[in-house]
Coordinates of N, CA and C in Angstrom, one line a residue:
X1 N 0.8 -1.2 0.0 CA 0.0 0.0 0.0 C 0.9 1.2 0.0
X2 N 0.6 2.2 -0.9 CA 1.4 3.4 -0.9 C 1.0 4.3 0.2
X3 N 1.9 5.3 0.5 CA 1.7 6.2 1.6 C 0.5 7.0 1.3
X4 N 0.2 7.4 0.1 CA -0.9 8.2 -0.2 C -2.2 7.4 0.1
X5 N -2.3 6.1 -0.3 CA -3.4 5.3 0.0 C -3.6 5.1 1.5
X6 N -2.5 4.9 2.2 CA -2.6 4.8 3.6 C -3.1 6.0 4.3
X7 N -2.6 7.2 3.8 CA -3.1 8.4 4.4 C -4.6 8.6 4.1
X8 N -5.0 8.3 2.9 CA -6.4 8.5 2.6 C -7.3 7.5 3.4
X9 N -6.8 6.3 3.5 CA -7.6 5.3 4.3 C -7.7 5.7 5.8
X10 N -6.7 6.2 6.3 CA -6.7 6.7 7.7 C -7.7 7.9 7.8
X11 N -7.7 8.8 6.9 CA -8.6 9.9 6.9 C -10.1 9.4 6.8
X12 N -10.3 8.5 5.9 CA -11.6 7.9 5.7 C -12.1 7.3 7.0
X13 N -11.3 6.6 7.7 CA -11.6 5.9 8.9 C -11.9 7.0 10.0
X14 N -11.2 8.1 9.9 CA -11.4 9.2 10.9 C -12.8 9.8 10.7
X15 N -13.1 10.0 9.4 CA -14.5 10.6 9.1 C -15.6 9.6 9.6
X16 N -15.4 8.3 9.3 CA -16.3 7.3 9.7 C -16.5 7.3 11.2
X17 N -15.4 7.4 11.9 CA -15.4 7.4 13.3 C -16.2 8.6 13.9
X18 N -16.0 9.7 13.3 CA -16.8 10.9 13.7 C -18.2 10.7 13.6
X19 N -18.6 9.8 12.7 CA -20.0 9.6 12.4 C -20.7 8.8 13.5
X20 N -20.0 8.0 14.2 CA -20.6 7.1 15.2 C -21.5 7.7 16.2
X21 N -21.0 8.7 16.9 CA -21.9 9.3 17.9 C -23.1 10.0 17.3
X22 N -23.0 10.5 16.1 CA -24.1 11.2 15.4 C -25.1 10.2 14.8
X23 N -24.6 9.0 14.4 CA -25.5 8.1 13.8 C -26.7 7.8 14.7
X24 N -26.4 7.6 16.0 CA -27.4 7.3 16.9 C -28.4 8.4 17.1
X25 N -28.0 9.7 16.9 CA -28.8 10.8 17.0 C -29.1 11.5 15.7
X26 N -29.0 10.8 14.6 CA -29.1 11.4 13.3 C -30.5 12.0 13.1
X27 N -30.6 13.1 12.5 CA -31.8 13.7 12.2 C -32.0 13.7 10.7
X28 N -33.1 14.2 10.2 CA -33.5 14.1 8.8 C -32.7 15.2 8.0
X29 N -32.2 16.2 8.7 CA -31.4 17.2 7.9 C -30.3 17.8 8.8
X30 N -29.4 18.4 8.1 CA -28.2 19.0 8.7 C -28.6 20.5 9.0
X31 N -28.4 20.8 10.3 CA -28.7 22.2 10.7 C -27.8 23.2 10.0
X32 N -28.4 24.3 9.6 CA -27.7 25.4 8.9 C -26.5 25.9 9.8
X33 N -26.7 25.9 11.1 CA -25.7 26.4 12.0 C -24.4 25.5 11.9
X34 N -24.7 24.2 11.6 CA -23.5 23.3 11.5 C -22.8 23.5 10.2
X35 N -23.5 23.9 9.1 CA -22.9 24.3 7.9 C -22.0 25.5 8.1
X36 N -22.5 26.5 8.8 CA -21.8 27.7 9.2 C -20.5 27.3 9.9
X37 N -20.7 26.5 10.9 CA -19.5 26.0 11.7 C -18.5 25.3 10.8
X38 N -18.9 24.4 10.0 CA -18.0 23.7 9.1 C -17.3 24.6 8.2
X39 N -18.0 25.6 7.7 CA -17.4 26.5 6.7 C -16.3 27.3 7.4
X40 N -16.6 27.8 8.6 CA -15.6 28.6 9.4 C -14.4 27.7 9.8
X41 N -14.7 26.5 10.3 CA -13.7 25.6 10.7 C -12.8 25.2 9.6
X42 N -13.3 24.9 8.4 CA -12.5 24.4 7.3 C -11.8 25.5 6.5
X43 N -12.2 26.7 6.6 CA -11.6 27.8 5.8 C -10.1 27.9 6.0
X44 N -9.5 27.8 7.2 CA -8.0 27.9 7.3 C -7.3 26.7 6.6
X45 N -8.0 25.5 6.7 CA -7.4 24.3 6.0 C -7.5 24.5 4.5
X46 N -8.6 25.0 4.0 CA -8.8 25.3 2.6 C -7.8 26.3 2.1
X47 N -7.6 27.4 2.9 CA -6.7 28.5 2.6 C -5.3 28.0 2.5
X48 N -4.9 27.2 3.5 CA -3.5 26.6 3.4 C -3.3 25.7 2.2
X49 N -4.3 24.9 1.9 CA -4.1 24.0 0.7 C -4.0 24.9 -0.5
X50 N -4.9 25.9 -0.6 CA -4.9 26.8 -1.8 C -3.6 27.5 -1.9
X51 N -3.1 28.1 -0.8 CA -1.9 28.9 -0.9 C -0.7 28.1 -1.2
X52 N -0.7 26.8 -0.7 CA 0.4 25.9 -1.0 C 0.4 25.5 -2.5
X53 N -0.8 25.1 -3.0 CA -0.9 24.7 -4.4 C -0.6 25.8 -5.3
X54 N -1.0 27.0 -5.0 CA -0.9 28.1 -6.0 C 0.3 29.1 -5.6
X55 N 1.2 28.7 -4.8 CA 2.2 29.6 -4.3 C 3.0 30.3 -5.4
X56 N 3.3 29.6 -6.5 CA 4.0 30.3 -7.6 C 3.1 31.1 -8.5
X57 N 1.8 31.2 -8.3 CA 0.9 31.9 -9.1 C 0.5 33.2 -8.6
X58 N 0.9 33.6 -7.4 CA 0.4 34.9 -6.9 C 1.3 36.0 -7.3
X59 N 0.7 37.1 -7.6 CA 1.4 38.4 -7.9 C 1.9 39.0 -6.6
X60 N 3.0 39.7 -6.6 CA 3.5 40.4 -5.4 C 2.6 41.5 -5.0
X61 N 1.8 42.0 -5.9 CA 0.8 43.1 -5.6 C -0.6 42.5 -5.4
X62 N -0.8 41.2 -5.5 CA -2.1 40.7 -5.4 C -2.7 40.6 -4.0
X63 N -3.9 40.2 -3.9 CA -4.6 40.2 -2.6 C -4.0 39.2 -1.6
X64 N -3.7 38.0 -2.0 CA -3.1 37.0 -1.1 C -1.8 37.4 -0.6
X65 N -0.9 38.0 -1.4 CA 0.4 38.5 -0.9 C 0.3 39.6 0.0
X66 N -0.7 40.4 -0.1 CA -0.8 41.7 0.7 C -1.9 41.6 1.8
X67 N -2.9 40.9 1.6 CA -4.0 40.9 2.7 C -4.5 39.5 3.0
X68 N -3.8 38.5 2.5 CA -4.3 37.1 2.7 C -4.3 36.7 4.2
X69 N -3.3 37.0 4.9 CA -3.2 36.7 6.3 C -4.3 37.4 7.2
X70 N -4.6 38.6 6.8 CA -5.6 39.3 7.6 C -7.0 38.8 7.2
X71 N -7.2 38.2 6.0 CA -8.4 37.6 5.6 C -8.6 36.3 6.5
X72 N -7.6 35.5 6.6 CA -7.8 34.2 7.2 C -7.8 34.2 8.7
X73 N -7.2 35.3 9.3 CA -7.0 35.3 10.8 C -8.3 35.2 11.6
X74 N -9.5 35.8 11.2 CA -10.7 35.6 12.0 C -11.2 34.2 11.9
X75 N -11.0 33.5 10.8 CA -11.4 32.1 10.7 C -10.6 31.2 11.6
X76 N -9.3 31.5 11.5 CA -8.4 30.7 12.4 C -8.7 30.9 13.9
X77 N -9.0 32.1 14.2 CA -9.3 32.4 15.6 C -10.6 31.7 16.1
X78 N -11.5 31.3 15.2 CA -12.7 30.6 15.6 C -12.7 29.1 15.4
X79 N -11.6 28.6 14.8 CA -11.6 27.2 14.4 C -11.9 26.3 15.6
X80 N -11.3 26.4 16.7 CA -11.5 25.5 17.8 C -13.0 25.5 18.3
X81 N -13.6 26.7 18.4 CA -15.0 26.7 18.8 C -16.0 26.2 17.8
X82 N -15.6 26.1 16.5 CA -16.5 25.7 15.5 C -16.3 24.2 15.2
X83 N -15.4 23.5 15.8 CA -15.2 22.1 15.6 C -16.4 21.2 15.9
X84 N -17.1 21.5 16.9 CA -18.2 20.6 17.3 C -19.3 20.6 16.2
X85 N -19.6 21.8 15.7 CA -20.6 21.8 14.6 C -20.1 21.2 13.3
X86 N -18.8 21.4 13.0 CA -18.2 20.8 11.8 C -18.2 19.2 12.0
X87 N -17.9 18.7 13.2 CA -18.0 17.3 13.4 C -19.4 16.7 13.3
X88 N -20.4 17.5 13.7 CA -21.8 17.0 13.5 C -22.1 16.9 12.0
X89 N -21.7 17.9 11.3 CA -22.0 17.9 9.8 C -21.3 16.7 9.2
X90 N -20.0 16.5 9.5 CA -19.3 15.4 8.9 C -19.9 14.1 9.3
X91 N -20.4 14.0 10.6 CA -21.0 12.8 11.0 C -22.3 12.5 10.3
X92 N -23.1 13.6 10.0 CA -24.3 13.3 9.2 C -24.1 13.0 7.8
X93 N -23.1 13.6 7.2 CA -22.7 13.2 5.8 C -22.2 11.8 5.8
X94 N -21.4 11.4 6.8 CA -20.9 10.0 6.8 C -22.0 9.0 7.0
X95 N -22.9 9.4 7.9 CA -24.0 8.4 8.2 C -25.0 8.3 7.1
X96 N -25.1 9.3 6.3 CA -26.0 9.2 5.1 C -25.4 8.5 4.0
X97 N -24.1 8.3 4.0 CA -23.5 7.6 2.9 C -23.5 6.1 3.1
X98 N -22.6 5.4 2.3 CA -22.6 3.9 2.4 C -21.3 3.4 3.1
X99 N -20.9 4.2 4.1 CA -19.7 3.8 4.8 C -19.8 2.4 5.5
X100 N -18.8 1.7 5.7 CA -18.8 0.5 6.4 C -18.8 0.7 7.9
X101 N -19.8 0.2 8.6 CA -19.9 0.4 10.0 C -18.9 -0.5 10.7
X102 N -18.5 -1.6 10.1 CA -17.4 -2.4 10.8 C -16.1 -1.7 10.8
X103 N -15.8 -0.9 9.8 CA -14.6 -0.1 9.8 C -14.6 1.0 10.8
X104 N -15.8 1.6 10.9 CA -16.0 2.7 11.9 C -16.0 2.2 13.3
X105 N -16.5 1.0 13.5 CA -16.5 0.4 14.9 C -15.1 0.3 15.5
X106 N -14.1 0.1 14.7 CA -12.7 0.0 15.2 C -12.3 1.2 15.9
X107 N -12.8 2.4 15.5 CA -12.4 3.7 16.0 C -13.3 4.3 17.0
X108 N -14.4 3.6 17.3 CA -15.4 4.3 18.2 C -14.9 4.7 19.5
X109 N -13.8 4.1 20.0 CA -13.3 4.4 21.3 C -12.5 5.7 21.3
X110 N -12.1 6.1 20.1 CA -11.2 7.3 20.0 C -12.1 8.6 20.3
X111 N -11.5 9.5 21.1 CA -12.3 10.8 21.3 C -12.3 11.6 20.0
X112 N -13.4 12.4 19.9 CA -13.6 13.3 18.8 C -12.4 14.2 18.4
X113 N -11.7 14.7 19.5 CA -10.5 15.6 19.2 C -9.4 14.8 18.6
X114 N -9.3 13.5 18.8 CA -8.3 12.7 18.2 C -8.5 12.6 16.6
X115 N -9.7 12.8 16.2 CA -10.0 12.7 14.8 C -9.7 14.0 14.0
X116 N -9.6 15.1 14.7 CA -9.3 16.4 14.0 C -8.2 16.3 13.1
X117 N -7.0 15.8 13.5 CA -5.9 15.8 12.5 C -6.1 15.0 11.3
X118 N -6.9 13.9 11.4 CA -7.2 13.1 10.2 C -8.2 13.8 9.3
X119 N -9.2 14.5 9.9 CA -10.2 15.2 9.1 C -9.4 16.4 8.4
X120 N -8.6 17.1 9.2 CA -7.9 18.2 8.6 C -7.0 17.7 7.4
X121 N -6.4 16.6 7.6 CA -5.5 16.0 6.5 C -6.3 15.7 5.3
X122 N -7.4 15.0 5.4 CA -8.2 14.6 4.3 C -8.8 15.8 3.5
X123 N -9.2 16.8 4.3 CA -9.8 18.0 3.7 C -8.6 18.7 2.8
X124 N -7.5 18.9 3.5 CA -6.4 19.5 2.8 C -5.9 18.7 1.5
X125 N -5.8 17.4 1.7 CA -5.4 16.6 0.6 C -6.4 16.7 -0.6
X126 N -7.7 16.5 -0.3 CA -8.7 16.5 -1.3 C -8.8 17.9 -2.0
X127 N -8.7 18.9 -1.3 CA -8.8 20.3 -1.9 C -7.6 20.5 -2.8
X128 N -6.4 20.2 -2.3 CA -5.2 20.4 -3.1 C -5.2 19.6 -4.4
X129 N -5.8 18.4 -4.3 CA -5.9 17.6 -5.6 C -6.9 18.3 -6.6
X130 N -7.9 18.9 -6.1 CA -9.0 19.5 -6.9 C -8.6 20.8 -7.6
X131 N -7.7 21.6 -6.9 CA -7.3 22.9 -7.4 C -6.5 22.8 -8.7
X132 N -6.9 23.4 -9.7 CA -6.1 23.5 -11.0 C -5.4 24.8 -11.0
X133 N -4.1 24.8 -11.4 CA -3.3 26.0 -11.4 C -3.9 27.1 -12.2
X134 N -4.6 26.8 -13.3 CA -5.3 27.8 -14.1 C -6.4 28.5 -13.4
X135 N -6.9 27.9 -12.2 CA -7.9 28.6 -11.5 C -7.4 29.4 -10.3
X136 N -6.1 29.4 -10.0 CA -5.6 30.1 -8.9 C -6.0 31.6 -8.8
X137 N -6.0 32.3 -10.0 CA -6.4 33.7 -10.0 C -7.9 33.9 -9.7
X138 N -8.7 33.0 -10.2 CA -10.1 33.1 -10.0 C -10.4 32.8 -8.5
X139 N -9.7 31.9 -7.9 CA -9.9 31.6 -6.5 C -9.4 32.9 -5.6
X140 N -8.3 33.4 -6.0 CA -7.8 34.6 -5.3 C -8.9 35.7 -5.4
X141 N -9.5 35.9 -6.6 CA -10.5 37.0 -6.7 C -11.7 36.6 -5.8
X142 N -12.1 35.4 -5.7 CA -13.2 35.0 -4.9 C -12.9 35.3 -3.4
X143 N -11.7 35.0 -3.0 CA -11.3 35.3 -1.6 C -11.3 36.8 -1.4
X144 N -10.9 37.5 -2.3 CA -10.9 39.0 -2.2 C -12.3 39.5 -2.1
X145 N -13.2 39.0 -2.8 CA -14.6 39.4 -2.8 C -15.3 39.0 -1.4
X146 N -14.9 37.9 -0.9 CA -15.4 37.5 0.4 C -14.8 38.2 1.6
X147 N -13.6 38.8 1.4 CA -12.9 39.4 2.5 C -13.6 40.4 3.4
X148 N -14.4 41.3 2.8 CA -15.1 42.2 3.7 C -16.1 41.6 4.6
X149 N -16.6 40.4 4.3 CA -17.6 39.8 5.1 C -17.1 39.1 6.3
X150 N -17.8 39.2 7.5 CA -17.3 38.4 8.6 C -17.5 36.9 8.4
X151 N -16.7 36.0 9.0 CA -16.8 34.6 8.8 C -18.3 34.1 8.9
X152 N -19.0 34.6 9.9 CA -20.4 34.1 10.1 C -21.3 34.4 8.9
X153 N -21.0 35.5 8.2 CA -21.8 35.8 7.0 C -21.4 34.9 5.8
X154 N -20.1 34.6 5.7 CA -19.7 33.7 4.7 C -20.3 32.3 4.9
X155 N -20.2 31.8 6.1 CA -20.8 30.5 6.4 C -22.3 30.5 6.2
X156 N -23.0 31.6 6.7 CA -24.4 31.7 6.5 C -24.8 31.7 5.1
X157 N -24.1 32.5 4.3 CA -24.4 32.5 2.8 C -24.2 31.2 2.2
X158 N -23.1 30.5 2.5 CA -22.9 29.1 2.0 C -24.1 28.2 2.4
X159 N -24.5 28.3 3.6 CA -25.6 27.4 4.1 C -26.9 27.7 3.3
X160 N -27.2 29.0 3.0 CA -28.3 29.3 2.2 C -28.2 28.8 0.8
X161 N -27.0 28.9 0.2 CA -26.8 28.4 -1.1 C -27.0 26.9 -1.2
X162 N -26.5 26.2 -0.2 CA -26.7 24.8 -0.2 C -28.2 24.4 0.0
X163 N -28.9 25.2 0.8 CA -30.4 25.0 1.0 C -31.1 25.3 -0.3
X164 N -30.8 26.4 -1.0 CA -31.4 26.7 -2.3 C -31.1 25.7 -3.3
X165 N -29.9 25.1 -3.3 CA -29.5 24.1 -4.3 C -30.2 22.8 -4.1
X166 N -30.8 22.6 -2.9 CA -31.6 21.4 -2.7 C -30.7 20.2 -2.5
X167 N -29.5 20.4 -1.8 CA -28.6 19.2 -1.6 C -29.3 18.2 -0.8
X168 N -29.1 16.9 -1.2 CA -29.7 15.8 -0.5 C -28.6 14.9 0.0
X169 N -29.0 14.0 0.9 CA -28.1 12.9 1.4 C -26.9 13.4 2.1
X170 N -27.0 14.1 3.2 CA -28.3 14.5 3.8 C -28.7 15.8 3.3
X171 N -29.9 16.1 3.6 CA -30.6 17.4 3.2 C -30.2 18.4 4.3
X172 N -30.1 19.7 3.8 CA -29.8 20.8 4.7 C -31.2 21.3 5.2
X173 N -31.3 21.5 6.5 CA -32.6 22.0 7.1 C -32.9 23.3 6.5
X174 N -34.1 23.5 6.1 CA -34.5 24.8 5.5 C -34.3 26.0 6.4
X175 N -34.0 27.1 5.8 CA -33.8 28.3 6.6 C -35.2 28.7 7.1
X176 N -35.1 29.1 8.4 CA -36.4 29.6 9.0 C -36.1 31.0 9.6
X177 N -36.9 31.9 9.0 CA -36.7 33.3 9.5 C -37.0 33.5 10.9
X178 N -36.3 34.3 11.6 CA -36.5 34.5 13.1 C -37.3 35.7 13.3

């Protein structure tokens, strides 16, 4: 088995393990607040994967070179407090899929916090694989357009987009005006 396959297998097991506590309490839909939490939690991981993959593509005068760290700082500051919601979202996605419960049972004794490095690794690996160098400039522009918004607004906007898109398996709980 190659290192890459081993790393991916470990991350998959980590995600499946996260699902175990949530499977018992699974609901019909993912709360929008958990989508917000997962967005804020994962943004520093996504940002690191993006800036690593596109490092040679940034202009010295561009947004990432000049304001990238100030953009990501508020997300990084909230990452720990957003983990619980991100873990619930991952758990619901894992429980709605066709994961092997026998594989997940091996890891049920591990605490949720022990899973974070595996989850972070798989997110980073998968995002880095998906980014095409030709898209680095478009992603930078997207980050620049999002930069004036607080993390909660970015997460809330993504939750609403997912709701509008009608994502299934699992479904996102519909927005309810307060």
